[in-house]
Amino acid sequence: MESQISNQPTRKDDAVVVFRRVTYAPPGVSAPIIDALDLEVLRGETLVLLGESGCGKTTTLRLVNRLLEPTSGEVLVEGRDTRAWDAIELRRRTGYVIQDAGLFPHFTVGRNVGLVPTLEGWDESRVTARVDELLRLVGLDPGKFSGRFPAELSGGQRQRVGVARALAADPPLLLMDEPFGALDPLTRAALQREFAALQKRLNKTVVFVTHDVREALTLGTRVALMSAGRIVLLDTPEAFLNSDEPHARAYRETLALPTDL
């Protein structure tokens, strides 16, 4: 089945991330996890990778920060092949948020948030100021939370700290892998709203993975619907709601999705 892809970027300097015919097929796997993928992520947009488990969306994300390398094709970040980047440098320039935040349990909140700036050689006063700034930005009082440990926080608070940590060194690119997936519905909805407001302020380039169609349509500038390692639809949330593409239609029908989101 042919992919339905529209709203593709036309200016090369607008693309922060570029996939060129990327295939990822680890040894022993009968079919590639990613299959000849072409994709561009525009500067300042939130591109949501949407799909069921096993469709390749998390693998696509991990190819961006070189946690994985393509079997064939190339992934470019800021115009450079990821294999030409120093892996540590690339990851420090790429904020990464995962489900349940992935905080270091033996580090305080302040130390977790300030980790990358510290590794970058920032002086202590600058790190402290940045930690305080970011905790306030994500709705946490630094006086109350900076000295706490992750085990002392709620799930929603840990996710806020995870977002703050990802933003600490002001990276141009954020990768978010099901960041709100483990939260209860009310907390999840609140963090989605907060993230959308935060993104309007910061205008980062974001690649966001989810299996939740409502989340995709709420947060995405564009939605890339994936199936079997390919993109079957790439378009705006509004166009997704009106698409005749079978996978998009199945999502709407299965979830009884209203058309007035």
Short mmCIF file of C-alpha atoms in Angstrom, two decimals:
data_model
loop_
_atom_site.label_atom_id
_atom_site.label_comp_id
_atom_site.label_asym_id
_atom_site.label_seq_id
_atom_site.Cartn_x
_atom_site.Cartn_y
_atom_site.Cartn_z
CA MET A 1 0.00 0.00 0.00
CA GLU A 2 1.31 3.43 -0.93
CA SER A 3 2.00 5.91 1.82
CA GLN A 4 -0.11 9.04 1.89
CA ILE A 5 2.35 11.79 2.64
CA SER A 6 1.70 15.50 2.32
CA ASN A 7 2.85 18.76 3.89
CA GLN A 8 6.45 17.73 3.35
CA PRO A 9 9.08 20.43 3.97
CA THR A 10 10.61 21.90 0.86
CA ARG A 11 13.56 23.90 2.23
CA LYS A 12 16.56 21.85 3.29
CA ASP A 13 17.55 24.35 5.99
CA ASP A 14 14.16 23.88 7.66
CA ALA A 15 14.77 20.19 8.31
CA VAL A 16 16.51 19.42 11.63
CA VAL A 17 16.26 15.65 11.17
CA VAL A 18 16.26 13.84 7.83
CA PHE A 19 15.79 10.13 7.14
CA ARG A 20 16.92 9.03 3.68
CA ARG A 21 15.78 5.56 2.69
CA VAL A 22 16.59 4.26 6.16
CA THR A 23 16.25 0.56 6.87
CA TYR A 24 16.94 -1.03 10.23
CA ALA A 25 17.07 -4.83 10.24
CA PRO A 26 19.04 -6.39 13.11
CA PRO A 27 20.43 -9.89 12.56
CA GLY A 28 17.97 -12.71 13.11
CA VAL A 29 14.88 -10.62 12.38
CA SER A 30 12.79 -11.89 9.49
CA ALA A 31 11.46 -8.48 8.42
CA PRO A 32 13.07 -5.04 8.87
CA ILE A 33 11.84 -3.01 11.83
CA ILE A 34 12.25 0.15 9.74
CA ASP A 35 11.77 -0.25 6.01
CA ALA A 36 13.16 2.32 3.54
CA LEU A 37 11.96 5.26 5.61
CA ASP A 38 12.03 8.79 4.20
CA LEU A 39 11.14 11.54 6.65
CA GLU A 40 11.99 15.15 7.46
CA VAL A 41 11.37 16.88 10.79
CA LEU A 42 10.92 20.63 10.51
CA ARG A 43 12.58 23.14 12.78
CA GLY A 44 10.22 24.17 15.56
CA GLU A 45 7.55 21.55 14.92
CA THR A 46 6.27 18.73 17.09
CA LEU A 47 6.23 15.67 14.86
CA VAL A 48 4.33 12.82 16.47
CA LEU A 49 5.15 9.22 15.56
CA LEU A 50 1.89 7.35 16.09
CA GLY A 51 1.27 3.63 15.84
CA GLU A 52 0.65 0.34 17.57
CA SER A 53 3.35 -1.54 19.47
CA GLY A 54 5.94 -3.00 17.11
CA CYS A 55 5.33 -0.55 14.27
CA GLY A 56 8.85 0.93 14.56
CA LYS A 57 8.17 4.31 16.14
CA THR A 58 10.56 3.93 19.11
CA THR A 59 13.22 2.45 16.84
CA THR A 60 12.85 5.51 14.59
CA LEU A 61 13.38 7.75 17.62
CA ARG A 62 16.48 5.86 18.74
CA LEU A 63 18.01 6.19 15.29
CA VAL A 64 17.98 9.97 15.75
CA ASN A 65 20.31 10.09 18.77
CA ARG A 66 22.41 7.14 17.61
CA LEU A 67 21.24 4.68 20.21
CA LEU A 68 20.79 2.61 17.05
CA GLU A 69 22.45 2.92 13.64
CA PRO A 70 20.72 2.22 10.33
CA THR A 71 21.40 -0.97 8.43
CA SER A 72 21.18 1.08 5.23
CA GLY A 73 20.38 4.66 4.33
CA GLU A 74 21.30 7.66 6.44
CA VAL A 75 19.92 9.73 9.29
CA LEU A 76 20.98 13.38 9.34
CA VAL A 77 20.78 15.68 12.36
CA GLU A 78 21.48 19.35 11.61
CA GLY A 79 22.82 18.25 8.22
CA ARG A 80 25.31 15.67 9.55
CA ASP A 81 25.01 11.91 9.34
CA THR A 82 24.53 10.57 12.88
CA ARG A 83 27.51 8.25 12.30
CA ALA A 84 29.68 11.32 11.72
CA TRP A 85 28.64 12.82 15.06
CA ASP A 86 30.47 11.97 18.25
CA ALA A 87 27.75 9.95 19.98
CA ILE A 88 28.15 11.70 23.34
CA GLU A 89 28.09 15.16 21.75
CA LEU A 90 24.97 14.26 19.75
CA ARG A 91 23.14 13.00 22.84
CA ARG A 92 24.05 16.04 24.91
CA ARG A 93 22.58 18.22 22.18
CA THR A 94 19.42 16.13 22.11
CA GLY A 95 17.02 16.17 25.04
CA TYR A 96 15.57 12.71 25.70
CA VAL A 97 12.45 12.03 27.77
CA ILE A 98 11.18 8.50 28.36
CA GLN A 99 8.27 6.94 30.21
CA ASP A 100 8.58 7.35 34.00
CA ALA A 101 11.32 9.94 33.35
CA GLY A 102 14.34 7.60 33.75
CA LEU A 103 15.78 9.68 36.58
CA PHE A 104 18.84 8.51 38.50
CA PRO A 105 17.31 7.33 41.81
CA HIS A 106 20.42 8.14 43.89
CA PHE A 107 20.62 11.73 42.56
CA THR A 108 18.52 14.56 43.96
CA VAL A 109 16.14 16.37 41.64
CA GLY A 110 18.59 19.25 41.35
CA ARG A 111 21.46 16.94 40.48
CA ASN A 112 19.36 15.08 37.92
CA VAL A 113 18.33 18.30 36.18
CA GLY A 114 21.82 19.79 36.32
CA LEU A 115 23.64 16.67 35.12
CA VAL A 116 24.27 17.61 31.48
CA PRO A 117 25.27 21.24 32.22
CA THR A 118 27.68 19.90 34.85
CA LEU A 119 29.17 17.49 32.31
CA GLU A 120 29.45 20.40 29.89
CA GLY A 121 31.66 22.21 32.41
CA TRP A 122 29.26 24.89 33.62
CA ASP A 123 30.26 26.46 36.92
CA GLU A 124 28.21 25.59 40.00
CA SER A 125 26.36 28.89 40.30
CA ARG A 126 25.28 28.76 36.66
CA VAL A 127 24.08 25.16 37.04
CA THR A 128 22.10 26.04 40.16
CA ALA A 129 20.48 29.02 38.45
CA ARG A 130 19.55 26.86 35.45
CA VAL A 131 18.09 24.14 37.66
CA ASP A 132 15.97 26.67 39.53
CA GLU A 133 14.82 28.28 36.27
CA LEU A 134 13.76 24.96 34.73
CA LEU A 135 12.00 23.63 37.80
CA ARG A 136 9.92 26.79 37.86
CA LEU A 137 9.30 26.42 34.14
CA VAL A 138 7.77 22.95 34.64
CA GLY A 139 5.74 24.02 37.66
CA LEU A 140 7.91 22.80 40.54
CA ASP A 141 9.13 25.07 43.35
CA PRO A 142 12.94 24.65 43.46
CA GLY A 143 12.97 25.36 47.18
CA LYS A 144 10.69 22.40 47.80
CA PHE A 145 11.84 19.96 45.12
CA SER A 146 15.52 20.49 44.27
CA GLY A 147 16.75 18.51 47.28
CA ARG A 148 14.27 15.65 46.99
CA PHE A 149 14.98 12.24 45.49
CA PRO A 150 12.88 10.69 42.69
CA ALA A 151 11.30 8.16 45.07
CA GLU A 152 9.80 11.08 47.00
CA LEU A 153 7.93 12.38 43.95
CA SER A 154 4.63 11.46 42.32
CA GLY A 155 4.62 10.11 38.78
CA GLY A 156 3.59 13.45 37.36
CA GLN A 157 6.31 15.24 39.29
CA ARG A 158 8.93 12.80 38.02
CA GLN A 159 7.82 13.44 34.44
CA ARG A 160 8.11 17.20 35.01
CA VAL A 161 11.65 16.68 36.29
CA GLY A 162 12.39 14.52 33.24
CA VAL A 163 11.29 17.32 30.92
CA ALA A 164 13.37 19.84 32.91
CA ARG A 165 16.43 17.60 32.67
CA ALA A 166 15.97 17.22 28.90
CA LEU A 167 15.88 21.02 28.53
CA ALA A 168 18.81 21.71 30.87
CA ALA A 169 21.52 22.46 28.32
CA ASP A 170 19.02 24.15 25.95
CA PRO A 171 19.19 21.46 23.25
CA PRO A 172 17.72 22.31 19.84
CA LEU A 173 16.03 18.91 19.57
CA LEU A 174 13.82 16.95 21.99
CA LEU A 175 13.02 13.24 21.65
CA MET A 176 10.08 12.08 23.75
CA ASP A 177 9.21 8.38 23.97
CA GLU A 178 5.73 7.80 25.49
CA PRO A 179 6.63 10.36 28.19
CA PHE A 180 3.16 10.46 29.74
CA GLY A 181 2.14 6.87 29.04
CA ALA A 182 2.45 5.54 32.60
CA LEU A 183 0.39 8.28 34.23
CA ASP A 184 -3.24 8.25 35.29
CA PRO A 185 -5.62 9.94 32.81
CA LEU A 186 -6.09 13.18 34.75
CA THR A 187 -2.36 13.71 35.34
CA ARG A 188 -1.63 12.76 31.74
CA ALA A 189 -4.13 15.29 30.40
CA ALA A 190 -2.70 18.00 32.65
CA LEU A 191 0.86 17.34 31.51
CA GLN A 192 -0.21 17.29 27.88
CA ARG A 193 -1.69 20.76 28.29
CA GLU A 194 1.40 21.98 30.12
CA PHE A 195 3.72 20.56 27.48
CA ALA A 196 1.72 22.18 24.67
CA ALA A 197 1.95 25.55 26.43
CA LEU A 198 5.65 25.05 27.09
CA GLN A 199 6.33 24.21 23.47
CA LYS A 200 4.62 27.40 22.33
CA ARG A 201 7.03 29.35 24.56
CA LEU A 202 10.23 27.47 23.69
CA ASN A 203 9.60 26.52 20.03
CA LYS A 204 11.82 23.45 20.19
CA THR A 205 11.97 20.81 17.49
CA VAL A 206 10.27 17.75 19.00
CA VAL A 207 9.86 14.15 17.90
CA PHE A 208 7.17 12.61 20.10
CA VAL A 209 6.29 8.90 20.21
CA THR A 210 2.85 7.72 21.30
CA HIS A 211 0.25 5.04 20.62
CA ASP A 212 -2.52 7.35 21.86
CA VAL A 213 -4.32 9.01 18.94
CA ARG A 214 -5.86 11.70 21.15
CA GLU A 215 -2.42 12.65 22.44
CA ALA A 216 -1.07 12.73 18.88
CA LEU A 217 -3.82 15.01 17.66
CA THR A 218 -3.55 17.27 20.72
CA LEU A 219 0.22 17.79 20.63
CA GLY A 220 1.34 17.25 17.05
CA THR A 221 2.07 19.87 14.44
CA ARG A 222 2.09 16.88 12.09
CA VAL A 223 1.30 13.23 12.74
CA ALA A 224 3.29 10.41 11.13
CA LEU A 225 1.17 7.26 11.33
CA MET A 226 3.39 4.17 11.17
CA SER A 227 2.70 0.55 10.30
CA ALA A 228 5.25 -2.25 9.79
CA GLY A 229 8.21 0.13 9.75
CA ARG A 230 6.74 2.52 7.20
CA ILE A 231 4.88 5.81 7.33
CA VAL A 232 1.41 5.30 5.88
CA LEU A 233 0.16 8.82 6.54
CA LEU A 234 1.98 12.07 7.30
CA ASP A 235 -0.20 15.11 7.73
CA THR A 236 -1.68 17.67 10.08
CA PRO A 237 -4.06 16.61 12.86
CA GLU A 238 -6.95 18.19 10.97
CA ALA A 239 -6.15 16.22 7.82
CA PHE A 240 -5.74 13.03 9.87
CA LEU A 241 -9.33 13.37 11.07
CA ASN A 242 -10.56 13.52 7.48
CA SER A 243 -8.20 10.99 5.91
CA ASP A 244 -9.48 7.92 4.07
CA GLU A 245 -6.22 6.07 4.75
CA PRO A 246 -7.33 2.69 6.20
CA HIS A 247 -5.04 2.77 9.28
CA ALA A 248 -6.16 6.29 10.21
CA ARG A 249 -9.80 5.33 9.69
CA ALA A 250 -9.33 2.22 11.86
CA TYR A 251 -7.84 4.35 14.65
CA ARG A 252 -10.84 6.65 14.60
CA GLU A 253 -13.38 3.85 14.46
CA THR A 254 -11.72 1.70 17.14
CA LEU A 255 -11.49 4.57 19.60
CA ALA A 256 -14.84 6.11 18.60
CA LEU A 257 -12.93 9.33 18.03
CA PRO A 258 -15.13 12.40 17.65
CA THR A 259 -14.49 14.72 14.74
CA ASP A 260 -14.68 17.89 16.83
CA LEU A 261 -11.36 17.63 18.70
#
